[in-house]
Short mmCIF file of C-alpha atoms in Angstrom, two decimals:
data_model
loop_
_atom_site.label_atom_id
_atom_site.label_comp_id
_atom_site.label_asym_id
_atom_site.label_seq_id
_atom_site.Cartn_x
_atom_site.Cartn_y
_atom_site.Cartn_z
CA UNK A 204 66.45 182.85 -59.86
CA UNK A 205 68.53 180.31 -58.64
CA UNK A 206 67.54 177.01 -56.70
CA UNK A 207 69.23 174.94 -54.27
CA UNK A 208 68.46 172.36 -51.61
CA UNK A 209 70.12 172.14 -48.11
CA UNK A 210 70.15 169.44 -45.53
CA UNK A 211 69.36 169.96 -41.86
CA UNK A 212 69.96 167.69 -39.17
CA UNK A 213 70.80 166.48 -35.93
CA UNK A 214 74.42 165.44 -36.97
CA UNK A 215 76.03 168.14 -34.89
CA UNK A 216 78.55 170.31 -36.49
CA UNK A 217 80.96 172.18 -33.66
CA UNK A 218 82.10 175.61 -34.79
CA UNK A 219 84.77 178.00 -33.55
CA UNK A 220 82.96 180.16 -30.79
CA UNK A 221 84.05 182.70 -28.36
CA UNK A 222 84.59 182.57 -24.65
CA UNK A 223 86.59 184.70 -22.11
CA UNK A 224 90.24 184.58 -21.96
CA UNK A 225 91.33 181.40 -20.00
CA UNK A 226 88.09 179.55 -20.08
CA UNK A 227 87.94 176.67 -22.87
CA UNK A 228 84.55 176.68 -24.65
CA UNK A 229 82.37 173.51 -24.51
CA UNK A 230 79.84 172.86 -27.00
CA UNK A 231 77.41 169.69 -27.18
CA UNK A 232 78.02 167.28 -29.95
CA UNK A 233 75.78 164.29 -31.12
CA UNK A 234 75.74 161.85 -33.89
CA UNK A 235 71.99 161.32 -34.71
CA UNK A 236 71.30 160.58 -38.65
CA UNK A 237 67.79 162.46 -38.95
CA UNK A 238 67.37 165.00 -41.32
CA UNK A 239 65.24 167.41 -43.15
CA UNK A 240 65.53 169.25 -46.44
CA UNK A 241 65.11 173.30 -47.24
CA UNK A 242 64.41 174.10 -50.78
CA UNK A 243 64.96 177.42 -51.84
CA UNK A 244 64.85 179.75 -55.00
CA UNK A 245 66.54 183.09 -54.70
CA UNK A 246 66.58 186.12 -57.01
CA UNK A 247 69.86 187.98 -56.16
CA UNK A 248 68.93 191.09 -58.16
CA UNK A 249 66.02 192.01 -55.56
CA UNK A 250 66.57 189.77 -52.52
CA UNK A 251 63.26 187.53 -53.05
CA UNK A 252 63.49 184.12 -51.21
CA UNK A 253 61.16 181.45 -51.69
CA UNK A 254 61.62 178.46 -49.74
CA UNK A 255 59.62 175.07 -48.51
CA UNK A 256 60.72 172.34 -45.86
CA UNK A 257 60.09 169.01 -47.23
CA UNK A 258 60.95 165.60 -45.80
CA UNK A 259 62.93 164.65 -49.00
CA UNK A 260 64.65 165.41 -52.11
CA UNK A 261 63.17 163.72 -55.60
CA UNK A 262 61.37 164.82 -58.80
CA UNK A 263 58.09 165.22 -56.79
CA UNK A 264 59.24 167.37 -54.02
CA UNK A 265 61.12 169.09 -56.61
CA UNK A 266 57.93 169.91 -58.58
CA UNK A 267 56.24 171.10 -55.46
CA UNK A 268 58.96 173.76 -54.95
CA UNK A 269 58.77 175.04 -58.58
CA UNK A 270 54.59 175.00 -58.40
CA UNK A 271 54.90 177.16 -55.29
CA UNK A 272 57.28 179.73 -56.88
CA UNK A 273 55.16 179.65 -59.99
CA UNK A 274 52.31 180.43 -57.67
CA UNK A 275 54.04 183.27 -55.99
CA UNK A 276 55.20 184.79 -59.08
CA UNK A 277 52.23 183.81 -61.53
CA UNK A 278 53.25 187.13 -63.58
CA UNK A 279 56.53 186.83 -64.32
CA UNK A 280 58.65 184.99 -66.43
CA UNK A 281 60.89 182.73 -64.43
CA UNK A 282 64.47 181.70 -65.38
CA UNK A 283 65.69 179.18 -62.73
CA UNK A 284 69.15 178.55 -62.78
CA UNK A 285 70.33 175.04 -60.59
CA UNK A 286 72.51 172.30 -60.39
CA UNK A 287 72.00 169.12 -62.34
CA UNK A 288 71.16 166.95 -59.19
CA UNK A 289 68.97 163.34 -60.64
CA UNK A 290 65.72 165.14 -59.45
CA UNK A 291 66.06 168.58 -61.44
CA UNK A 292 66.47 166.61 -64.65
CA UNK A 293 64.13 163.67 -64.07
CA UNK A 294 61.40 162.86 -66.42
CA UNK A 295 58.87 163.49 -63.82
CA UNK A 296 59.73 166.78 -63.06
CA UNK A 297 56.61 168.99 -63.65
CA UNK A 298 57.97 172.44 -64.66
CA UNK A 299 55.59 175.30 -64.82
CA UNK A 300 54.19 176.90 -68.27
CA UNK A 301 56.25 180.32 -67.57
CA UNK A 302 59.26 178.69 -66.32
CA UNK A 303 62.54 177.40 -67.85
CA UNK A 304 65.18 175.62 -66.04
CA UNK A 305 69.03 175.88 -66.98
CA UNK A 306 71.58 173.42 -65.24
CA UNK A 307 74.76 174.97 -64.06
CA UNK A 308 78.13 173.31 -65.06
CA UNK A 309 79.07 169.75 -62.73
CA UNK A 310 80.65 170.27 -59.68
CA UNK A 311 80.07 173.71 -59.43
CA UNK A 312 78.77 174.99 -56.32
CA UNK A 313 80.52 178.30 -56.09
CA UNK A 314 78.35 179.15 -59.10
CA UNK A 315 75.13 178.95 -57.07
CA UNK A 316 74.52 182.04 -54.74
CA UNK A 317 71.86 180.22 -52.60
CA UNK A 318 75.03 178.33 -51.21
CA UNK A 319 75.51 181.34 -49.08
CA UNK A 320 72.03 181.21 -47.63
CA UNK A 321 73.01 177.75 -46.32
CA UNK A 322 76.35 179.06 -44.68
CA UNK A 323 74.11 181.90 -43.37
CA UNK A 324 71.66 179.68 -41.76
CA UNK A 325 74.34 177.21 -40.10
CA UNK A 326 76.25 180.09 -38.97
CA UNK A 327 73.32 182.16 -37.26
CA UNK A 328 70.91 179.40 -36.21
CA UNK A 329 72.52 176.13 -35.88
CA UNK A 330 76.16 176.65 -34.47
CA UNK A 331 77.28 174.55 -31.50
CA UNK A 332 73.41 173.27 -31.05
CA UNK A 333 72.33 169.83 -30.00
CA UNK A 334 68.80 169.25 -30.95
CA UNK A 335 66.21 166.84 -29.00
CA UNK A 336 64.11 165.96 -32.05
CA UNK A 337 63.68 166.54 -35.63
CA UNK A 338 60.66 168.99 -34.72
CA UNK A 339 62.98 170.80 -33.28
CA UNK A 340 65.32 171.20 -36.37
CA UNK A 341 62.45 171.84 -38.22
CA UNK A 342 61.39 174.63 -36.21
CA UNK A 343 64.67 176.54 -35.99
CA UNK A 344 64.76 176.09 -40.00
CA UNK A 345 61.43 177.37 -40.21
CA UNK A 346 62.13 180.32 -38.15
CA UNK A 347 65.63 181.06 -40.13
CA UNK A 348 63.84 181.03 -43.70
CA UNK A 349 60.74 182.91 -42.48
CA UNK A 350 63.26 185.56 -41.15
CA UNK A 351 65.38 185.75 -44.17
CA UNK A 352 62.20 185.71 -46.57
CA UNK A 353 61.10 189.26 -44.72
CA UNK A 354 64.65 190.53 -45.29
CA UNK A 355 65.18 191.16 -49.02
CA UNK A 356 68.61 193.50 -48.49
CA UNK A 357 70.06 190.79 -46.53
CA UNK A 358 69.32 188.13 -49.17
CA UNK A 359 70.67 190.35 -51.63
CA UNK A 360 73.78 190.84 -49.82
CA UNK A 361 74.32 187.31 -48.79
CA UNK A 362 73.70 186.15 -52.55
CA UNK A 363 76.53 188.80 -53.64
CA UNK A 364 74.34 191.13 -56.05
CA UNK A 365 73.87 194.22 -53.56
CA UNK A 366 76.59 195.91 -54.83
CA UNK A 367 75.29 196.40 -58.22
CA UNK A 368 72.38 198.50 -56.54
CA UNK A 369 74.74 200.96 -55.06
CA UNK A 370 76.62 201.87 -57.89
CA UNK A 371 75.87 205.10 -59.06
CA UNK A 372 75.17 205.88 -62.79
CA UNK A 373 77.47 208.12 -64.46
CA UNK A 374 76.59 209.86 -67.62
CA UNK A 375 79.58 210.36 -70.15
#
């Protein structure tokens, strides 16, 4: 599995959008520095997604995610690939017995397929939106993650491994 965290908040991110010819689109914008964090673990080969919304990033929160993933996959041995953020390598991090952690090279987000998940959520659930509260952000993010957790083929496609499933085996 691959793991990453994404920050989502009320600081708007205007994006391109469609409008009829000759009409200039208008989108709201705001600069409110409130955010929450989505923690996710993805198994790209089968499209499994496990996620949690947590208020901050630190070793305690990371330990909660690892415990949740371990509980959801109690009968499996898990190799978790992640970046080397401070809370991923902290002494206080609690790693379940049937899980091992492997760090990605520094400054290499392109190696982590979970980054595509954040792009999908930003593009499909958050574009050109102004949120009245942090709770509204969390509700939208919760909806996005719940929708994606149920759609394993979509997760496999987003994380780049769905093409492996479609390759026919040819006997030589």
